[in-house]
CSV table of C-alpha atoms in Angstrom, one decimal:
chain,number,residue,atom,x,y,z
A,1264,UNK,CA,0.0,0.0,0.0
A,1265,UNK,CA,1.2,3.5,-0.7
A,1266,UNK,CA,2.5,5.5,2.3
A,1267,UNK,CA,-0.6,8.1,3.3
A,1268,UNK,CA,0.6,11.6,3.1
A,1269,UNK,CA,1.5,13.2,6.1
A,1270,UNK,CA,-1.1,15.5,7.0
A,1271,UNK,CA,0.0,18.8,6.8
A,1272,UNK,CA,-0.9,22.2,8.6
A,1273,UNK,CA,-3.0,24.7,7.0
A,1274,UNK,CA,-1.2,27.8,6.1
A,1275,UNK,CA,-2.2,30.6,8.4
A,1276,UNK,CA,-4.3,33.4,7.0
A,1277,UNK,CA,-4.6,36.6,7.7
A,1278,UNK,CA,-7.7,38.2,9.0
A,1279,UNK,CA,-10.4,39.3,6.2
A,1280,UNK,CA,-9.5,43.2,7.8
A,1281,UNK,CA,-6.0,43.4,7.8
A,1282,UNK,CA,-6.0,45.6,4.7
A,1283,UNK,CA,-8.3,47.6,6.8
A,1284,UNK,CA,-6.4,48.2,10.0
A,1285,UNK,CA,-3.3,49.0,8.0
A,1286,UNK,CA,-5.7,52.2,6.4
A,1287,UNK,CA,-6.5,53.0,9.7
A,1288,UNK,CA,-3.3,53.5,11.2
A,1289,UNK,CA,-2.0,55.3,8.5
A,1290,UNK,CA,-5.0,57.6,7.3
A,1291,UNK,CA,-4.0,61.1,7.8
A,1292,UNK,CA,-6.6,62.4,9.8
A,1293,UNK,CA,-8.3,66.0,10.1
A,1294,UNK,CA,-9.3,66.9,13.9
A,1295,UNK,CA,-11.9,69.0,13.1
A,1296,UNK,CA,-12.0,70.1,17.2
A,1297,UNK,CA,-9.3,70.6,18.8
A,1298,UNK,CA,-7.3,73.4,20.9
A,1299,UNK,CA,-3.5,74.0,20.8
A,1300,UNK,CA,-0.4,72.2,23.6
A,1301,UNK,CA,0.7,73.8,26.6
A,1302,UNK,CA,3.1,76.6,26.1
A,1303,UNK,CA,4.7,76.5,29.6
A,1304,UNK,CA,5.5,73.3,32.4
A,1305,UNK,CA,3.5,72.3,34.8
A,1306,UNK,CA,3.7,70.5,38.4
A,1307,UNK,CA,2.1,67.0,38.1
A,1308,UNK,CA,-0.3,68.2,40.2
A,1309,UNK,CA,-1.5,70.4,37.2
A,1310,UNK,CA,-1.1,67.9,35.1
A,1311,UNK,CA,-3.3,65.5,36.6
A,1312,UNK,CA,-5.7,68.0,37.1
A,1313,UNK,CA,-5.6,68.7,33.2
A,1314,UNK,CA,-6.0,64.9,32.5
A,1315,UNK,CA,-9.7,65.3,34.1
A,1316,UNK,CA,-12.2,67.9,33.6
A,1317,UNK,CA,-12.8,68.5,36.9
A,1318,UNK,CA,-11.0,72.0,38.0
A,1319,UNK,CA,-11.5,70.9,41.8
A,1320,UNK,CA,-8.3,69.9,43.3
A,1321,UNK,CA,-7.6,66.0,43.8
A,1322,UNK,CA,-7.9,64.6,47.6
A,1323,UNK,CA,-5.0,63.8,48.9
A,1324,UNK,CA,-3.3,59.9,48.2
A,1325,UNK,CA,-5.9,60.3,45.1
A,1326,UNK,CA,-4.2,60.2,41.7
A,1327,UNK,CA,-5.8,61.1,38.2
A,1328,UNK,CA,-3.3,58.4,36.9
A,1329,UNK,CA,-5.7,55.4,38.2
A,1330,UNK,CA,-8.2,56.3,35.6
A,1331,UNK,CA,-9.2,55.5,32.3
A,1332,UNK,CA,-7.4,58.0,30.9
A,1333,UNK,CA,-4.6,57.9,33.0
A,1334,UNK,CA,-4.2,53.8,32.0
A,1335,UNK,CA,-4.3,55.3,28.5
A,1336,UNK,CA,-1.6,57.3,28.8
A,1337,UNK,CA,0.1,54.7,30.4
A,1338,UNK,CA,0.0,52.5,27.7
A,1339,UNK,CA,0.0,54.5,24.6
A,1340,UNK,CA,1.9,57.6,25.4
A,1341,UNK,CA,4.7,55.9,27.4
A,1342,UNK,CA,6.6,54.4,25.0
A,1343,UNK,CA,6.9,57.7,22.9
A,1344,UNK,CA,9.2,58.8,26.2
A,1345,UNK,CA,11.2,55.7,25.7
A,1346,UNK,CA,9.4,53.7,28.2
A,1347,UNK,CA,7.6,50.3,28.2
A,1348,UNK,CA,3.6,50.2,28.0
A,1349,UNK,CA,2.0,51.1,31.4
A,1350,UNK,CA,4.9,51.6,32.9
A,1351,UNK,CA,4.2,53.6,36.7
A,1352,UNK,CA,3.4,56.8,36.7
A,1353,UNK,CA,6.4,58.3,38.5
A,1354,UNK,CA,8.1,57.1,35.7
A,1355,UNK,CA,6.2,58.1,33.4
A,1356,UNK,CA,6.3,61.7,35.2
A,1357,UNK,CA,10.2,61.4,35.8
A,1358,UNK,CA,10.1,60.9,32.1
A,1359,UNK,CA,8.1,63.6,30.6
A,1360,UNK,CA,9.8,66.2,32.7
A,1361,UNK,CA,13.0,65.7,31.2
A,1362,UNK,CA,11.2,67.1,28.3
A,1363,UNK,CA,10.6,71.1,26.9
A,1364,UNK,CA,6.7,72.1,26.5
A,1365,UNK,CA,7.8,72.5,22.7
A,1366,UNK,CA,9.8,69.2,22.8
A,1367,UNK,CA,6.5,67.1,24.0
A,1368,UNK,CA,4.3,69.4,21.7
A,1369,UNK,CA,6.3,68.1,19.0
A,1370,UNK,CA,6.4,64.5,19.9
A,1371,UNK,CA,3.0,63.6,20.6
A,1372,UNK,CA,1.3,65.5,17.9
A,1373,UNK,CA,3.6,64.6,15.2
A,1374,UNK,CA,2.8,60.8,16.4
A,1375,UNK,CA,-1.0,61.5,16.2
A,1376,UNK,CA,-0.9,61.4,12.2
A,1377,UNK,CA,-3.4,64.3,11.7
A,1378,UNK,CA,-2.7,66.7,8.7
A,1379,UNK,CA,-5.3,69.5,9.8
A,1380,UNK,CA,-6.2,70.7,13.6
A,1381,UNK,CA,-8.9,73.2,13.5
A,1382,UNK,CA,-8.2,75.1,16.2
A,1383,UNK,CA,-10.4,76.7,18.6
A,1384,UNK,CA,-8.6,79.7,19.8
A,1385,UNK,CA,-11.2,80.9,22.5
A,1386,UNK,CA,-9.9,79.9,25.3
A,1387,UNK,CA,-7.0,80.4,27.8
A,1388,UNK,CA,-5.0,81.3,24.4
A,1389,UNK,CA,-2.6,82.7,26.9
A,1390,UNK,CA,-1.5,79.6,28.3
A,1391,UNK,CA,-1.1,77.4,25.1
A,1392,UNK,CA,1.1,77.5,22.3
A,1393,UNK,CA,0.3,80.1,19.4
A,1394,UNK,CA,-1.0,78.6,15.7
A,1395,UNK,CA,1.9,80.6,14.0
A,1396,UNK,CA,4.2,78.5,16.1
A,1397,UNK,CA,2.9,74.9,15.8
A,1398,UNK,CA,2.8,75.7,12.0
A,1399,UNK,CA,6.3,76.3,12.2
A,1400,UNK,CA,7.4,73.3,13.7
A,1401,UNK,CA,4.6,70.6,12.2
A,1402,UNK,CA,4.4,69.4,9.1
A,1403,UNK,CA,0.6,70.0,9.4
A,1404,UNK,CA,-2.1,72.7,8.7
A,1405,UNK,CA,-3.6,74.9,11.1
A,1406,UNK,CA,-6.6,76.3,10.6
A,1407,UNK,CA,-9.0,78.7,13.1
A,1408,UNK,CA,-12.1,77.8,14.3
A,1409,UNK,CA,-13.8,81.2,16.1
A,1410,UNK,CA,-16.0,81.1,19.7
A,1411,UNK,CA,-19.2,83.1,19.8
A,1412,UNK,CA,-19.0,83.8,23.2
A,1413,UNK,CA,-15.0,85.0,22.9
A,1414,UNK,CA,-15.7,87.7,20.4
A,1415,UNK,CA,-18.7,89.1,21.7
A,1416,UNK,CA,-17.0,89.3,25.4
A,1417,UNK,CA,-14.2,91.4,23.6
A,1418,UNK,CA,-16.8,93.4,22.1
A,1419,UNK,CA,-19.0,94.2,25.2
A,1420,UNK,CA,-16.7,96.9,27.4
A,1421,UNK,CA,-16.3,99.3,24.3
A,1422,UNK,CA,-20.1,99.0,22.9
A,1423,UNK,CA,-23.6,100.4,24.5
A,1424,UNK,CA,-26.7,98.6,25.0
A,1425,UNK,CA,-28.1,100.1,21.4
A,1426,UNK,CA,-25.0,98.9,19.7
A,1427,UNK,CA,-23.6,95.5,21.0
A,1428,UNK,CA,-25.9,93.5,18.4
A,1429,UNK,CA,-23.8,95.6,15.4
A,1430,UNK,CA,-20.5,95.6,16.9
A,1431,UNK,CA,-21.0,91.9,17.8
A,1432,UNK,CA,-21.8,91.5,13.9
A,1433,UNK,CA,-19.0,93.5,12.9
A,1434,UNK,CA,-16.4,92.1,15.0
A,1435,UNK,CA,-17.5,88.7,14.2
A,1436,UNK,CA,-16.8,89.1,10.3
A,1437,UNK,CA,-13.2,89.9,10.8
A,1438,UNK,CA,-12.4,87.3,13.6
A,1439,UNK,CA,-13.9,84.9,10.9
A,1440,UNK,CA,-12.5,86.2,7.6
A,1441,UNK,CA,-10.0,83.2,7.6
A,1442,UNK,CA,-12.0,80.7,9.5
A,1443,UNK,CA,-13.1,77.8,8.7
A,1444,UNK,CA,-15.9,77.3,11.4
A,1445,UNK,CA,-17.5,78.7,14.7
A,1446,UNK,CA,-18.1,77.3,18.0
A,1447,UNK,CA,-20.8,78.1,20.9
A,1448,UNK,CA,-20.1,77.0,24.2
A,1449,UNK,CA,-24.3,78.0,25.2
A,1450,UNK,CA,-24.3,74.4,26.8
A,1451,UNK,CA,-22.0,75.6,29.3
A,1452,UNK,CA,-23.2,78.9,29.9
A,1453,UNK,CA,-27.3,78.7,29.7
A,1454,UNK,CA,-28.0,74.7,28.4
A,1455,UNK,CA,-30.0,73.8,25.4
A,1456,UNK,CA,-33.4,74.6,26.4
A,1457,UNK,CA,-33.3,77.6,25.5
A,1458,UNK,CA,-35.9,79.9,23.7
A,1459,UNK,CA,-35.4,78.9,20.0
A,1460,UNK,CA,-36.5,81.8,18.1
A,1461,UNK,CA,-34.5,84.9,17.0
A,1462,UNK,CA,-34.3,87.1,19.6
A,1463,UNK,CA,-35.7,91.2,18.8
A,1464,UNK,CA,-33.6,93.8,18.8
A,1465,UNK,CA,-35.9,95.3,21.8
A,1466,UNK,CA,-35.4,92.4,23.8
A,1467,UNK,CA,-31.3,92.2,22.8
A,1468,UNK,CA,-31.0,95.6,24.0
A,1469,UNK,CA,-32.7,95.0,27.3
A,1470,UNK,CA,-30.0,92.8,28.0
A,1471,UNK,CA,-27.1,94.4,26.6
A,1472,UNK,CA,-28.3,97.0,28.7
A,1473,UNK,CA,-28.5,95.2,31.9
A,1474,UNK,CA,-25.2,92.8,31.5
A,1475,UNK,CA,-23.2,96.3,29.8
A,1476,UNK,CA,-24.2,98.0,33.5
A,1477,UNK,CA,-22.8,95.0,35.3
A,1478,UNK,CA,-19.7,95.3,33.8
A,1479,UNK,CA,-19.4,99.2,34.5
A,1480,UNK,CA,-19.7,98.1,37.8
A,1481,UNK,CA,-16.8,95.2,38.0
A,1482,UNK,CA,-18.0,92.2,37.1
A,1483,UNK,CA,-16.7,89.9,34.6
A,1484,UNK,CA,-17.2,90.3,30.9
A,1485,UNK,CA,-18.5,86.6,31.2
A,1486,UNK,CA,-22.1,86.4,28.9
A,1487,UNK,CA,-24.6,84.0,30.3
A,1488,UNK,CA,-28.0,86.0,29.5
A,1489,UNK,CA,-30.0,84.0,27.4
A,1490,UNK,CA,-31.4,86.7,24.9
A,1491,UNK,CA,-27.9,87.4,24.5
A,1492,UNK,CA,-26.4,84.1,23.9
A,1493,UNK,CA,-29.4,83.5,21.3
A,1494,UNK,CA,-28.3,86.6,19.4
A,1495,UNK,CA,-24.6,85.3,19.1
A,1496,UNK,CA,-25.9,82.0,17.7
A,1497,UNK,CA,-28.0,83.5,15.5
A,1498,UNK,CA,-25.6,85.9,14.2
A,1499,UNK,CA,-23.5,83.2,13.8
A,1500,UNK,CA,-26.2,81.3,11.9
A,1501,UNK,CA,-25.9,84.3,9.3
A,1502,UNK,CA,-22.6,83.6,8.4
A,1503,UNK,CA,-23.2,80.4,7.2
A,1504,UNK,CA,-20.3,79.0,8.2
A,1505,UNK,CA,-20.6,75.4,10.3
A,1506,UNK,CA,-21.6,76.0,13.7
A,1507,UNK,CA,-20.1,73.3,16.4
A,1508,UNK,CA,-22.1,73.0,19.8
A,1509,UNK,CA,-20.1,71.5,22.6
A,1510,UNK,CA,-22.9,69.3,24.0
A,1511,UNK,CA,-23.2,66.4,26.3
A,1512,UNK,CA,-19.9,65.8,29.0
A,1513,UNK,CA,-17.7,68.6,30.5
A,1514,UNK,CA,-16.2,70.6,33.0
A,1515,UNK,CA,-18.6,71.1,36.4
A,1516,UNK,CA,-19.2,74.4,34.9
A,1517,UNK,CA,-22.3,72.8,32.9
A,1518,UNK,CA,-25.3,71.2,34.0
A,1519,UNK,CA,-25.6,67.8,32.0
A,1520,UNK,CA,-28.3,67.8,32.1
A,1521,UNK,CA,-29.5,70.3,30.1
A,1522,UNK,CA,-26.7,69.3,27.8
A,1523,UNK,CA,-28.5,66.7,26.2
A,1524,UNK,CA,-28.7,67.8,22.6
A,1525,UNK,CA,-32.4,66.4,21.7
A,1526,UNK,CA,-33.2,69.9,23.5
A,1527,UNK,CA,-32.4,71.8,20.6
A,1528,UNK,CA,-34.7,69.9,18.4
A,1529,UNK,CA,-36.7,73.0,18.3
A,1530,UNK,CA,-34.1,75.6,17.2
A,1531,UNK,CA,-32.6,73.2,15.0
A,1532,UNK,CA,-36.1,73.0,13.2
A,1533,UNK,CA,-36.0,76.9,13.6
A,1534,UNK,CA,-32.3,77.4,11.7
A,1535,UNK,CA,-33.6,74.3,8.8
A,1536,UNK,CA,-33.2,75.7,5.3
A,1537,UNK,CA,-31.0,78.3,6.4
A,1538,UNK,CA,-27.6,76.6,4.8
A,1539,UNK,CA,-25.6,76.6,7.5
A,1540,UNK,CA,-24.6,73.1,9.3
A,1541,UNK,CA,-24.3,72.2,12.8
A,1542,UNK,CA,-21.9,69.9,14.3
A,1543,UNK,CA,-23.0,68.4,17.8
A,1544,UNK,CA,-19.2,68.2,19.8
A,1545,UNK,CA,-18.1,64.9,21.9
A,1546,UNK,CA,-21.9,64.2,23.1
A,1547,UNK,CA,-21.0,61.6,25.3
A,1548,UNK,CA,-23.2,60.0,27.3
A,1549,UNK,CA,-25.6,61.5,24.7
A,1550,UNK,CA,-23.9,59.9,21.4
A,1551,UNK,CA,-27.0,58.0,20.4
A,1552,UNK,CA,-29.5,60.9,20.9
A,1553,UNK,CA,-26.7,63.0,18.6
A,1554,UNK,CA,-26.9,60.2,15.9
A,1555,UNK,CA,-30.6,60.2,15.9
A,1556,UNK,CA,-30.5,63.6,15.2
A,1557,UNK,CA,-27.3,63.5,12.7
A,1558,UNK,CA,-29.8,61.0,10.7
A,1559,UNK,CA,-33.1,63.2,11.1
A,1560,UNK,CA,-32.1,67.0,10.0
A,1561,UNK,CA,-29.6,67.0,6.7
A,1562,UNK,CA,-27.9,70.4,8.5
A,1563,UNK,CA,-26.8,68.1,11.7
A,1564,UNK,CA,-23.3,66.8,12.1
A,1565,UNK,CA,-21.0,65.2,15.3
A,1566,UNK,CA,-18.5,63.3,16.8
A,1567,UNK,CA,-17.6,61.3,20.3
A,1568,UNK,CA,-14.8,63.3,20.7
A,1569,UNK,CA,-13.8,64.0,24.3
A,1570,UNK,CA,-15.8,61.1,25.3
A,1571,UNK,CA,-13.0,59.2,23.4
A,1572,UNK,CA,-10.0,60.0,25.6
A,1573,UNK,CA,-11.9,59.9,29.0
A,1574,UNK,CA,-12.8,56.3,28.3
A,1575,UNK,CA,-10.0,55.2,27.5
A,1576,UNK,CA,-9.8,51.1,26.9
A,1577,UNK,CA,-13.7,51.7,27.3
A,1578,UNK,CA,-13.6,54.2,24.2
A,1579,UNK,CA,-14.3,51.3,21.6
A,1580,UNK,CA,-18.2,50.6,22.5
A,1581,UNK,CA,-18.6,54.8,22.6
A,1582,UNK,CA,-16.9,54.8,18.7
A,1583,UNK,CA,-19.0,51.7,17.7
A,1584,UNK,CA,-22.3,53.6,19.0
A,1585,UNK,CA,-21.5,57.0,16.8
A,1586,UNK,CA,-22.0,54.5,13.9
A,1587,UNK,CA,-25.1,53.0,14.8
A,1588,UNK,CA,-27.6,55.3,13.3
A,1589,UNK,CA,-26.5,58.6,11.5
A,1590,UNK,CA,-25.4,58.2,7.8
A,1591,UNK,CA,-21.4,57.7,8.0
A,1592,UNK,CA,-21.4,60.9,5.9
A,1593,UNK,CA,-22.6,63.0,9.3
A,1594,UNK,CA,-19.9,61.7,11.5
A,1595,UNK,CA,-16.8,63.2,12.0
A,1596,UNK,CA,-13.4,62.9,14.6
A,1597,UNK,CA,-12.0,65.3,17.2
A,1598,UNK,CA,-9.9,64.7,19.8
A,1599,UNK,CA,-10.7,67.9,21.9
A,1600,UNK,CA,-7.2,68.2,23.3
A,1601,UNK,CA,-6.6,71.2,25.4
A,1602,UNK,CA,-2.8,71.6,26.7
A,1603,UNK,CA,-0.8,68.2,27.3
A,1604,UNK,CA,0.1,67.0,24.3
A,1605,UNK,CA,-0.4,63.9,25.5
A,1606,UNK,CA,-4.3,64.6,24.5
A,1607,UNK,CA,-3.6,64.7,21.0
A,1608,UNK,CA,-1.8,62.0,20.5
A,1609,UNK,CA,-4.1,59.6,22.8
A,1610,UNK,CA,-7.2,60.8,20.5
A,1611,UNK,CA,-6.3,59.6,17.8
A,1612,UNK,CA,-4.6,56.1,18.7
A,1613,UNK,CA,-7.9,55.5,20.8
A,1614,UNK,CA,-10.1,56.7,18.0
A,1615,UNK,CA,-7.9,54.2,15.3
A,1616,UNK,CA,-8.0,51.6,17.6
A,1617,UNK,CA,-12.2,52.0,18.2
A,1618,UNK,CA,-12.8,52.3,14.1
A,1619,UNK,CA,-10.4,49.2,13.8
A,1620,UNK,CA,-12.0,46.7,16.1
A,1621,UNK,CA,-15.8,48.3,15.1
A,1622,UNK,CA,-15.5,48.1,11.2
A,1623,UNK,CA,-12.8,45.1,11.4
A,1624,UNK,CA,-15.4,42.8,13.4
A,1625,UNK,CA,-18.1,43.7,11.2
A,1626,UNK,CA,-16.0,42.7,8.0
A,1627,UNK,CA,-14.7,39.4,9.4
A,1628,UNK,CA,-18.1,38.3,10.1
A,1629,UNK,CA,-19.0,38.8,6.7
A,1630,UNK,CA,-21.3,42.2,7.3
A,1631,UNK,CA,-19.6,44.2,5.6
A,1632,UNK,CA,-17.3,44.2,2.5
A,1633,UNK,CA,-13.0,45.6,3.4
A,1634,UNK,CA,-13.6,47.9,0.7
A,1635,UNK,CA,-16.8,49.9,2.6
A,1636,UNK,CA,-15.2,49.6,5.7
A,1637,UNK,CA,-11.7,51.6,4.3
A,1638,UNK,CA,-14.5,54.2,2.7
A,1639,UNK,CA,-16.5,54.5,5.7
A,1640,UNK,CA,-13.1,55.0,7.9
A,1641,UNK,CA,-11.6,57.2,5.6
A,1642,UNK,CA,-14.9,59.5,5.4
A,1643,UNK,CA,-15.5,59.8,9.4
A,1644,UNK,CA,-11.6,60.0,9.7
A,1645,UNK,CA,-10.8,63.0,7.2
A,1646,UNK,CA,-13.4,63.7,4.3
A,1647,UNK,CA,-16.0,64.7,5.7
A,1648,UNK,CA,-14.2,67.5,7.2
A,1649,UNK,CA,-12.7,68.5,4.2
A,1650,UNK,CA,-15.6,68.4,2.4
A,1651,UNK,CA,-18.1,70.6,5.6
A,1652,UNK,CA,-15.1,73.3,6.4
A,1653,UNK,CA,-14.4,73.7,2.6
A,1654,UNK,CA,-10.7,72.2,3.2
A,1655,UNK,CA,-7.8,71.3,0.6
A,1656,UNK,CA,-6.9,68.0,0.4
A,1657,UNK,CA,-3.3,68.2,0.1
């Protein structure tokens, strides 16, 4: 009888989205939310406190490190220092301090593969590196994305109550004459059920009047009236230019909530037809509502952005639920970074590593085809912010 054959072992295959994950990791990305690196060092006790958006101050034998986010960094930020994954955190500080603001700025968001970062320049500018100087030393693009609130706050000392709603106007058209988009931070300072209509000039004046007199007498330019944060969003409705809402999660500044974004149903009905596009920021733990509404009203737009980084290994389901109902062309990425770098860079590793195991599962189980998934991962990760903010693709 003639010998059997030896069996022999199959030849290992790879996995039906390996083409996939390769795209992934190497799509150049466009964080269409973001805010610029630290300018100057901080303690660790800063730091920590920048790695949570609480602005409380920690108790003590409490660290920020034992978080989500702190595991994160641990793992995916360490070993751009030089340092194993999750390696401690004193090491991971001891590290990082041997390093220049401008030295980690260029590090982590070099690593982070993102050709655009629309910036949003309103707030504590002061403290983070300028937009002339990251251009300088990235091989990226920087574009400006404009607060409401910012401008008409720089506006308000110099104006009168019969004025503010032209000055505003005014000064808003050259703050934006080279940006790409606004932003509105009324979540934070009123909440979304506001009154949705336009507000009259009779009823803007009354409260330039009465905020304008509060500031003659030593308060704060900080706007939080109502009828005047409707006028700022209005007038920034005029423009036409896309209009991001920070919505859902934040500092304790906001009342959750009211940060739900299904409140502005009604003023989103109101601004319908009127050409400009809104983009619903981060919306964690309100992603799903943000997708119902992303896949009901054509002008609607938004990402899981912050919610991304605070999750951390947790991050995947919040990615895999921003795809569950709006149309993939209505979903966008941000990382929200504000000051460390760290934030940057951790966006988008966590935000590659959510699309990967999301769209990868769904191909290897034979739902979807490799060559859909790349599209649908190169749409939320770049083209649809090229193609809302009117960007290049260079």
């Amino acid at each position: 009888m003639p010998a059997k054959p030896m069996p022999t072992e199959p030849m290992p295959t790879e996995p039906a989205s390996t083409g996939l994950r390769r795209h992934i990791a190497a799509l150049p990305l466009v964080d269409h939310h973001v805010h610029a690196s630290l300018a100057s060092p901080v303690t660790r006790g800063q730091f920590e406190t920048l790695i949570t958006e609480s602005d409380r101050p920690l108790p003590a034998g409490v660290t920020q490190f034992d978080s989500q986010i702190g595991f994160a960094i641990r793992r995916h930020c360490a070993p751009l220092l030089g340092l194993p994954p999750h390696a401690s955190a004193d090491a991971y500080w001891a590290a990082r301090s041997e390093r220049t603001p401008e030295e980690l700025s260029d590090l982590f968001l070099a690593a982070a593969g993102v050709s655009d970062w629309l910036l949003d320049t309103g707030f504590k500018s002061d403290e983070l590196l300028s937009p002339d100087t990251l251009a300088e030393r990235l091989p990226a693009r920087f574009s400006e994305i404009v607060r409401l609130e910012t401008v008409l706050e720089g506006v308000a000392p110099s104006s009168s109550a019969a004025r503010l709603a032209d000055d505003f106007r005014t000064a808003l058209a050259g703050a934006t004459a080279s940006a790409v988009g606004l932003k509105s931070i009324i979540a934070y300072r009123y909440g979304f059920d506001f009154a949705p209509a336009r507000p009259s000039a009779e009823e803007v004046e009354r409260a330039a009047g009465a905020w304008l007199r509060d500031i003659a007498a030593g308060a704060p330019a900080r706007v939080t009236d109502p009828v005047l944060l409707r006028m700022a969003l209005w007038t920034g409705v005029d423009t036409g230019l896309p209009l991001q809402l920070h919505a859902g999660y934040g500092d304790p500044d906001l009342d959750l909530r009211r940060c739900d974004p299904l409140l502005l149903m009604p003023w989103l009905k109101e601004i319908e037809g009127s050409g400009t596009d809104v983009v619903l920021l981060h919306c964690y733990p309100f992603q799903r509502n943000a997708g119902f509404l992303a896949q009901v009203f054509p002008h609607v737009y938004f990402d899981v952005g912050l919610g991304v980084n605070y999750t951390g290994a947790a991050s995947t389901a919040v990615v895999a639920e921003s795809l569950e109902l709006a149309p993939f062309t209505k979903v966008l990425y941000s990382s929200d970074a504000w000051g460390p770098p760290e934030l940057h860079h951790l966006g988008a590793v966590l935000w590659r590593r959510g699309m990967s195991r999301a769209l990868g599962g769904w191909v290897e189980e034979g739902e979807w085809s490799e060559a859909d998934a790349v599209r649908v991962a190169t749409m939320i990760g770049r083209t649809n912010a090229q193609r809302l903010y009117g960007l290049p693709d260079a």
